[in-house]
Coordinates of C-alpha atoms in Angstrom, one line a residue:
X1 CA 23.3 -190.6 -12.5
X2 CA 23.2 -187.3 -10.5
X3 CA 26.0 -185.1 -11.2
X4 CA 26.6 -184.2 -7.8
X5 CA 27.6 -187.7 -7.0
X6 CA 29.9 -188.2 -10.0
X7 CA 33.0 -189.0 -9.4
X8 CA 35.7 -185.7 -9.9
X9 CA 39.1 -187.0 -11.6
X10 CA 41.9 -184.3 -11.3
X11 CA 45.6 -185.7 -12.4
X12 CA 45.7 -189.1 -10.5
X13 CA 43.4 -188.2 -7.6
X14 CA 39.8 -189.4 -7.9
X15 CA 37.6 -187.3 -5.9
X16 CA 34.3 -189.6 -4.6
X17 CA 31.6 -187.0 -5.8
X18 CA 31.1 -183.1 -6.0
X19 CA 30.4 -181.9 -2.9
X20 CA 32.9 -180.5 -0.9
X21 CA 33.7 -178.6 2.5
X22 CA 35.0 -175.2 2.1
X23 CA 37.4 -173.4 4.2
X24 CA 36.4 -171.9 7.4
X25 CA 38.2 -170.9 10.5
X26 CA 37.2 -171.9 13.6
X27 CA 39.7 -170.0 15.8
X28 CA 40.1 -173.0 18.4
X29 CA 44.1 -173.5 18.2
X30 CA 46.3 -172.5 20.8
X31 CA 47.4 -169.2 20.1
X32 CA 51.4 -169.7 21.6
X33 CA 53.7 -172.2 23.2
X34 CA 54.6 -175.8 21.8
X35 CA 50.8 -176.4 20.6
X36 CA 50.4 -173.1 18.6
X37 CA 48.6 -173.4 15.6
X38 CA 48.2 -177.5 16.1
X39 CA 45.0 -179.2 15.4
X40 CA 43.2 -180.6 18.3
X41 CA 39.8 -182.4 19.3
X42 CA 38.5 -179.7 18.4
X43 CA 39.2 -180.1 14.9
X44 CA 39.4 -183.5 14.7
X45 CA 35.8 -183.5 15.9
X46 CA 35.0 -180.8 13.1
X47 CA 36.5 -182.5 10.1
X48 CA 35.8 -186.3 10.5
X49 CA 31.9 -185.8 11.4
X50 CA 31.9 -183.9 8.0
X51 CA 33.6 -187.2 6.3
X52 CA 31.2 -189.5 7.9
X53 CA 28.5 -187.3 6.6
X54 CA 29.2 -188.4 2.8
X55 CA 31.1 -185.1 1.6
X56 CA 33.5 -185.9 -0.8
X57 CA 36.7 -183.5 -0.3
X58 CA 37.1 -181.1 2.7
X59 CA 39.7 -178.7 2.7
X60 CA 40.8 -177.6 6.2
X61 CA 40.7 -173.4 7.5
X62 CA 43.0 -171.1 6.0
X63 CA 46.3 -173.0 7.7
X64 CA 49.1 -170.6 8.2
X65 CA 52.3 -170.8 6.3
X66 CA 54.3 -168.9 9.1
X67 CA 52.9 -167.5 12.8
X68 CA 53.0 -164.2 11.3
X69 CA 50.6 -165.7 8.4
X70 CA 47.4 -166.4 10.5
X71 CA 44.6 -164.1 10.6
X72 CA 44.5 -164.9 14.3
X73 CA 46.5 -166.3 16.6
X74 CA 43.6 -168.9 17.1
X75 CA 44.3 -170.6 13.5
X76 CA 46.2 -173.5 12.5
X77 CA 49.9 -173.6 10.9
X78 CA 52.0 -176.2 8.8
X79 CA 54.8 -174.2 9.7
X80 CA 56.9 -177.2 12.0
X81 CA 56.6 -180.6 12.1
X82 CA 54.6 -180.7 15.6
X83 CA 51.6 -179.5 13.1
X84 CA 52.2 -182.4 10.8
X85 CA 52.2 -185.0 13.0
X86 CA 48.3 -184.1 14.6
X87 CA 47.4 -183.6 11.0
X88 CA 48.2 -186.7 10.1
X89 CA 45.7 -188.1 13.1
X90 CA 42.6 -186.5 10.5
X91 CA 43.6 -187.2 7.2
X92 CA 44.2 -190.7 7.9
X93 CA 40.6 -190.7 9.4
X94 CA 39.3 -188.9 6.4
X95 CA 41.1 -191.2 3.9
X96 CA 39.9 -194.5 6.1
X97 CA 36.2 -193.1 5.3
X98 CA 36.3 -192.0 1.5
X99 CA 37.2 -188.6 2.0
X100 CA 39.9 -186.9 0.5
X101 CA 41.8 -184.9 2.2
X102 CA 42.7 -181.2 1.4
X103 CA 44.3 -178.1 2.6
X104 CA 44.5 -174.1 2.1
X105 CA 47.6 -173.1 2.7
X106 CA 47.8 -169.3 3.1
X107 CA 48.8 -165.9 4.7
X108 CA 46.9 -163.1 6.1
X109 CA 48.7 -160.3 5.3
X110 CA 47.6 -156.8 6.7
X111 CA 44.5 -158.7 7.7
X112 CA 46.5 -160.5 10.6
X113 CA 46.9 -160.6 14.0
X114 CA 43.1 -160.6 14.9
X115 CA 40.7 -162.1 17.9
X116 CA 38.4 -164.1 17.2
X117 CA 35.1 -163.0 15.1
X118 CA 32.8 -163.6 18.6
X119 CA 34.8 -161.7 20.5
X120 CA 35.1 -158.7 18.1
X121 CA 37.5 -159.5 16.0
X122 CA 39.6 -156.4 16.5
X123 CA 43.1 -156.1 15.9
X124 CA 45.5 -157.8 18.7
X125 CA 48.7 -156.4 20.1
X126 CA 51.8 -157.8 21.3
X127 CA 50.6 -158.1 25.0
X128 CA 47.4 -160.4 23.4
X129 CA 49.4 -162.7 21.4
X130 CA 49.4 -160.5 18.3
X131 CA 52.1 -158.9 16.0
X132 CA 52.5 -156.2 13.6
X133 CA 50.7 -157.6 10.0
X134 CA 52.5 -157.0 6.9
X135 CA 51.7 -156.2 3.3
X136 CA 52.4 -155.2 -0.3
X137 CA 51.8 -151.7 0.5
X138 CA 51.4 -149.3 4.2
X139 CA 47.9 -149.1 3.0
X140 CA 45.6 -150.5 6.3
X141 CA 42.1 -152.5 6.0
X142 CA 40.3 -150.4 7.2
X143 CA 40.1 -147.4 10.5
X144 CA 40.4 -150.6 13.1
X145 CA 43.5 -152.2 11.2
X146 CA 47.4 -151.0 12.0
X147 CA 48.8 -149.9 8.6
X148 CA 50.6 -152.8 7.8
X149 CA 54.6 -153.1 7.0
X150 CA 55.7 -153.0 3.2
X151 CA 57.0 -156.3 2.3
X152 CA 60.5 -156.0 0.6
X153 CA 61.0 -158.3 -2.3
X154 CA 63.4 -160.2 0.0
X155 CA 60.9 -160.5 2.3
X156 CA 58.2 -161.5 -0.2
X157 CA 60.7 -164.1 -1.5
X158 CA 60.9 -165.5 2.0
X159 CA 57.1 -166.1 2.1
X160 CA 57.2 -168.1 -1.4
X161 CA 59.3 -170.4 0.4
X162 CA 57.2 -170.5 3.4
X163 CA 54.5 -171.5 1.4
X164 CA 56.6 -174.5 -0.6
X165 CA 57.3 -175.7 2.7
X166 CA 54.0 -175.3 3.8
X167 CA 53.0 -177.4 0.8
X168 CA 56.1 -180.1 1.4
X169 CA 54.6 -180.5 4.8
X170 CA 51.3 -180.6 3.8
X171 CA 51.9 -183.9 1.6
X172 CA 53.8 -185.2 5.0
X173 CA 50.8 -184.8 6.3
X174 CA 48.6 -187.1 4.2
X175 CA 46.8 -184.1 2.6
X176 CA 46.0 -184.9 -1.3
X177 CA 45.2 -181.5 -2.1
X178 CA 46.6 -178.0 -1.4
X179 CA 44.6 -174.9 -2.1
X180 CA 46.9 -171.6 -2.0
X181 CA 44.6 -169.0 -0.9
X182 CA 44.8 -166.4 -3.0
X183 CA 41.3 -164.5 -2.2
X184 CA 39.6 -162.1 0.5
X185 CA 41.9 -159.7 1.1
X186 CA 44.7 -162.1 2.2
X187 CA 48.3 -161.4 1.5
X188 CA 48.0 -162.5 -2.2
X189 CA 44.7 -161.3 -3.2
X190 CA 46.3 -157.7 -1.6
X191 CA 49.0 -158.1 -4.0
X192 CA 46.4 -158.9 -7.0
X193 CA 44.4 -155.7 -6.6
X194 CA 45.4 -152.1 -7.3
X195 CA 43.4 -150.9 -4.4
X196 CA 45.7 -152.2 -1.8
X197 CA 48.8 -152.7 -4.0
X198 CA 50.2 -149.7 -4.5
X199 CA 54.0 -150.5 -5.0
X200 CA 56.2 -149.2 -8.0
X201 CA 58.6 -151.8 -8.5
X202 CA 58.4 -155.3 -10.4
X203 CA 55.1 -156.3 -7.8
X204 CA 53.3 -153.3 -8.1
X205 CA 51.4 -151.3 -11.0
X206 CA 50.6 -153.2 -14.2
X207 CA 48.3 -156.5 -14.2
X208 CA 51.7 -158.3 -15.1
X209 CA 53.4 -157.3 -12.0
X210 CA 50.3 -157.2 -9.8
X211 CA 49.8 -161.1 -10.4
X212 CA 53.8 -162.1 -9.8
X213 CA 53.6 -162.7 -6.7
X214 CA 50.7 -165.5 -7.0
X215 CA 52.3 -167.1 -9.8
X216 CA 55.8 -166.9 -8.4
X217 CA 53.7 -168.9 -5.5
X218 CA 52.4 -171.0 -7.4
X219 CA 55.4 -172.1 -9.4
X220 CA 57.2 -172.9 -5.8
X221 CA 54.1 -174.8 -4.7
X222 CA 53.8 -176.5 -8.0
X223 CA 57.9 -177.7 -8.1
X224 CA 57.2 -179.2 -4.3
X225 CA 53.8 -180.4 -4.8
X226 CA 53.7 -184.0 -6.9
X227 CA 52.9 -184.2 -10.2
X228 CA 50.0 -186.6 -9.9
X229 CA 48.1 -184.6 -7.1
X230 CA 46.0 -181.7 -8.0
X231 CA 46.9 -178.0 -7.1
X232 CA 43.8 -175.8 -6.4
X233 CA 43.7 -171.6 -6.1
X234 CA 41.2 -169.6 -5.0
X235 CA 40.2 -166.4 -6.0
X236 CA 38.1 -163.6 -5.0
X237 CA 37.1 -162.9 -8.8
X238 CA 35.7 -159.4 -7.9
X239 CA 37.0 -156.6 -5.0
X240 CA 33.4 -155.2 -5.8
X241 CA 34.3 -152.1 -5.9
X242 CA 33.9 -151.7 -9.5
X243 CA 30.8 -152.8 -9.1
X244 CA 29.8 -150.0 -6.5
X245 CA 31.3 -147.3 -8.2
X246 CA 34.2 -146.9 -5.8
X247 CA 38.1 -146.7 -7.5
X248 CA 40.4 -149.0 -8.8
X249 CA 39.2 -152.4 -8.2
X250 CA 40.4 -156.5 -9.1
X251 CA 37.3 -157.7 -11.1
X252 CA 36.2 -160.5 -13.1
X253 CA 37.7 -159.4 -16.3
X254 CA 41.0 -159.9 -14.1
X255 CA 40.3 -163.1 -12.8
X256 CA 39.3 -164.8 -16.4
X257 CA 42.8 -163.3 -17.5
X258 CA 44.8 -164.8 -14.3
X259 CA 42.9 -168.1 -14.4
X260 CA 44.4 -168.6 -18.0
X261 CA 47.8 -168.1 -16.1
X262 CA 47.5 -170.1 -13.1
X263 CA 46.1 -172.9 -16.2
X264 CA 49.7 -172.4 -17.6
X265 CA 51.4 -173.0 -14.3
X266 CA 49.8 -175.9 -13.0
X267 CA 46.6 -175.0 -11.4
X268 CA 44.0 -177.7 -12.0
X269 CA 41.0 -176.0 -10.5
X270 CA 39.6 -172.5 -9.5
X271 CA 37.4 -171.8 -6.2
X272 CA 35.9 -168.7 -7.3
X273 CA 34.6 -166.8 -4.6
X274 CA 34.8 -163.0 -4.2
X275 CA 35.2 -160.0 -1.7
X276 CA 37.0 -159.6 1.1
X277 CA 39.7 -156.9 0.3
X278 CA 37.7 -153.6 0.5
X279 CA 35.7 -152.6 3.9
X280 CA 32.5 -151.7 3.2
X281 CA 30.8 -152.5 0.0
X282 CA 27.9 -153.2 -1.1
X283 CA 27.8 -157.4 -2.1
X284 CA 24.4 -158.1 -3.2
X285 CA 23.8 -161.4 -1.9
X286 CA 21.5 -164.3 -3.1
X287 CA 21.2 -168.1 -3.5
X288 CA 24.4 -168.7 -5.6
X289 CA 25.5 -165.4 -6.4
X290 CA 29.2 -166.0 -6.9
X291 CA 28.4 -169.2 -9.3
X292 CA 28.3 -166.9 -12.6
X293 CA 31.6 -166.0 -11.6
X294 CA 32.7 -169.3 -12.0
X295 CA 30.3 -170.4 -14.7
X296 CA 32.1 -167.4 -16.7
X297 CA 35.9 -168.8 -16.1
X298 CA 34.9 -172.3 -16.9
X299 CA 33.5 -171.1 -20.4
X300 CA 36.2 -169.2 -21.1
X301 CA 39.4 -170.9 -20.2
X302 CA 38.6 -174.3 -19.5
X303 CA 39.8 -174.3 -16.1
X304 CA 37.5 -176.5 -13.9
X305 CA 36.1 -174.5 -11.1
X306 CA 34.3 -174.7 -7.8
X307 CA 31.4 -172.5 -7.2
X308 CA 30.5 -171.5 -3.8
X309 CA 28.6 -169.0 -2.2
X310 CA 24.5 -169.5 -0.8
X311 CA 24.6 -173.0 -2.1
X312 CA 22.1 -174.6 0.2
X313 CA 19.9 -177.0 -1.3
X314 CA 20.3 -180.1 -3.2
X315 CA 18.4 -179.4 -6.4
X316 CA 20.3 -176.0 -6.2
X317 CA 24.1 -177.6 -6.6
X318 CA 22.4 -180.2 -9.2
X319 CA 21.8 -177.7 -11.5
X320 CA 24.6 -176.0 -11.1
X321 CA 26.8 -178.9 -11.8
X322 CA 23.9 -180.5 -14.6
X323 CA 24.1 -176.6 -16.3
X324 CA 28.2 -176.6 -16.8
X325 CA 28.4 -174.0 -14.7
X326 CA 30.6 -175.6 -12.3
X327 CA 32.6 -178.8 -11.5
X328 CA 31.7 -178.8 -7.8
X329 CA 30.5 -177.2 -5.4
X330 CA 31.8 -176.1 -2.0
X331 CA 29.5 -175.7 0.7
X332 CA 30.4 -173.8 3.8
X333 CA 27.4 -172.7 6.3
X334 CA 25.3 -175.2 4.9
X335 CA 27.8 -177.6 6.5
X336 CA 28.0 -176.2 9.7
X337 CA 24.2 -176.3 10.0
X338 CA 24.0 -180.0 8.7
X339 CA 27.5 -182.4 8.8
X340 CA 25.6 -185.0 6.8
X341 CA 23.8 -182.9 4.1
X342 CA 25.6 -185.4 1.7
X343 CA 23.3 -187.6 2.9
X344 CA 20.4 -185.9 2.5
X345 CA 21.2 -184.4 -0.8
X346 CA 21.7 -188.5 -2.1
X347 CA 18.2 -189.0 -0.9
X348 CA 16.7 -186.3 -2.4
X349 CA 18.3 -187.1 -5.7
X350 CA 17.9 -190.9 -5.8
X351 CA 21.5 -191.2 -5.8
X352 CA 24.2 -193.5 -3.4
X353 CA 26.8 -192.1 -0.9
X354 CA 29.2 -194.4 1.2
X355 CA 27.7 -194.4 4.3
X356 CA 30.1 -195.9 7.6
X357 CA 29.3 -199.8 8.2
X358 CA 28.3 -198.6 12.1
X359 CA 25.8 -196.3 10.7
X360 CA 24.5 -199.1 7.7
X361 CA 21.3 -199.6 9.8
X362 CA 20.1 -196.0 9.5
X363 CA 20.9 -196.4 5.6

């Protein structure tokens, strides 16, 4: 049997094969009013085509745990019950079709309160629909980027809650996975990395109080969240910097050391991806160049992981999956190009995907 189309067991949940949809924003929500941050045609469009195509989990955009959490005002939220209620339109879709349905549930940080990337993707004000981001530290992105608010720790102990509400309302929602976003330069990989968490009390300084935040998260998450379903984080395993000689820097020595954590608190799989939280650097990529990131947790924790990153061609995600490098893998662009590259990749690999009784006669 191909390995790409074995089934993926995680707690209870039995995940049809190995090929799955990773997050990606597609900045099509209302930005304000009643239907801010609700999924519409748009989405619905975007999501089921991707089921009917054969792949085996999708996990939605980066969905906000608060209005000041998106990275645009264009995102989606599970922040009120108005949210629930049109995701429950897709997952029930996805469910009806063999899909199972996940989520990210996350917060942008001092990355918020953007346009859209096709219009620019500068920073919005108030008068655009935007607000003032926050962040462990008054450290900005980058020259474009207000410097950001400091968090309190009563604030940051707000925003665990938001996102174990987010996650209660996520299972209201029919999702069977929740993802806490954790990577590119988001409010909790900005927390992770000495360059952009520069605080001096208990969340700031050493790796132990660097990482509190994400494991206070997850412990919230994981009390909310049922036992039998499967709790996914993802990572950015490397700032890069290191790598380009530039200061301080969260690299993958870090990440092997947090994934043992996130092990102990309930975390049943990594999505190891990297970047994101320093403008600017140099990220040489290539076809799978964030898999030996992955491949390098997997060995040495046992943590399943997802490998992403350049993953475009059938024989490609075989071998990463036949090599034990990975226990999936998440493909993004690849998916946008082609909804049905399930398809094409069971073809190629003499293997069988559920295919929709109306489409049986192109089987």
């Amino acid at each position: 049997m191909s390995a790409l189309f074995e089934p993926c067991t995680l707690r209870s949940l039995t995940i049809a094969n190995r090929i799955w949809m990773a997050p990606m924003c597609q900045y099509s929500a209302e930005p304000c009013g009643p239907d801010a941050g609700v999924p519409n045609d748009w989405h619905f469009s975007h999501y089921t085509s991707r089921a009917s195509g054969g792949t085996g989990l999708i996990l939605t955009e980066a969905t906000a745990v608060s209005p000041e959490g998106r990275i645009s005002p264009f995102d989606l939220g599970i922040w009120n019950d108005t949210q629930v209620e049109a995701f429950r339109r897709i997952t029930g879709f996805l469910k009806e079709h063999g899909t199972t349905p996940g989520i990210q549930i996350g917060h942008a940080g001092r990355k918020a309160s953007t346009d859209r990337p096709w219009r620019g993707g500068a920073p919005l004000g108030p008068d655009q629909h935007g607000w003032q981001p926050v962040g462990p530290s008054p450290a900005a992105f980058d020259e474009r980027h207000p410097v950001p608010d400091e968090l309190t720790a009563a604030q940051i102990k707000e925003i665990t809650g938001q996102f174990a509400d987010a996650a209660r309302r996520a299972l209201a929602a029919g999702f069977e996975v929740v993802e806490i976003h954790g990577a590119h330069g988001y409010l909790i990989g900005e927390f992770l990395s000495p360059h952009s968490n520069h605080r001096t009390d208990e969340y700031g300084g050493s790796f132990e109080n660097r990482t509190r935040f994400a494991l206070e998260v997850v412990d919230a998450v994981r009390e909310v969240w049922p036992e039998e379903l499967p709790l996914f984080f993802r990572i950015s395993a490397t700032d890069w910097l290191a790598e380009n000689g530039a200061g301080e820097s969260w690299t993958v020595d870090d990440t092997v050391r947090l994934a043992r954590l996130l092990k102990e608190h309930g975390v049943d799989l990594l999505d190891v991806s990297s970047g994101g939280n320093a403008a600017s650097v140099r990220v040489p990529t290539g076809p799978g160049y964030q898999v030996p990131f992955a491949a390098r947790v997997r060995a040495e924790t046992g943590l399943p992981v997802a490998a992403v990153g350049l993953i475009t061609e059938p024989e490609q995600a075989e071998g990463i999956l036949a090599d034990g490098e990975a226990d999936a893998v998440l493909l993004g662009r690849e998916l946008l190009r082609d909804p049905y590259w399930a398809r094409r990749a069971a073809r190629e690999l003499g293997a069988a995907v559920a295919v929709p009784p109306q489409y049986g006669r192109a089987a």
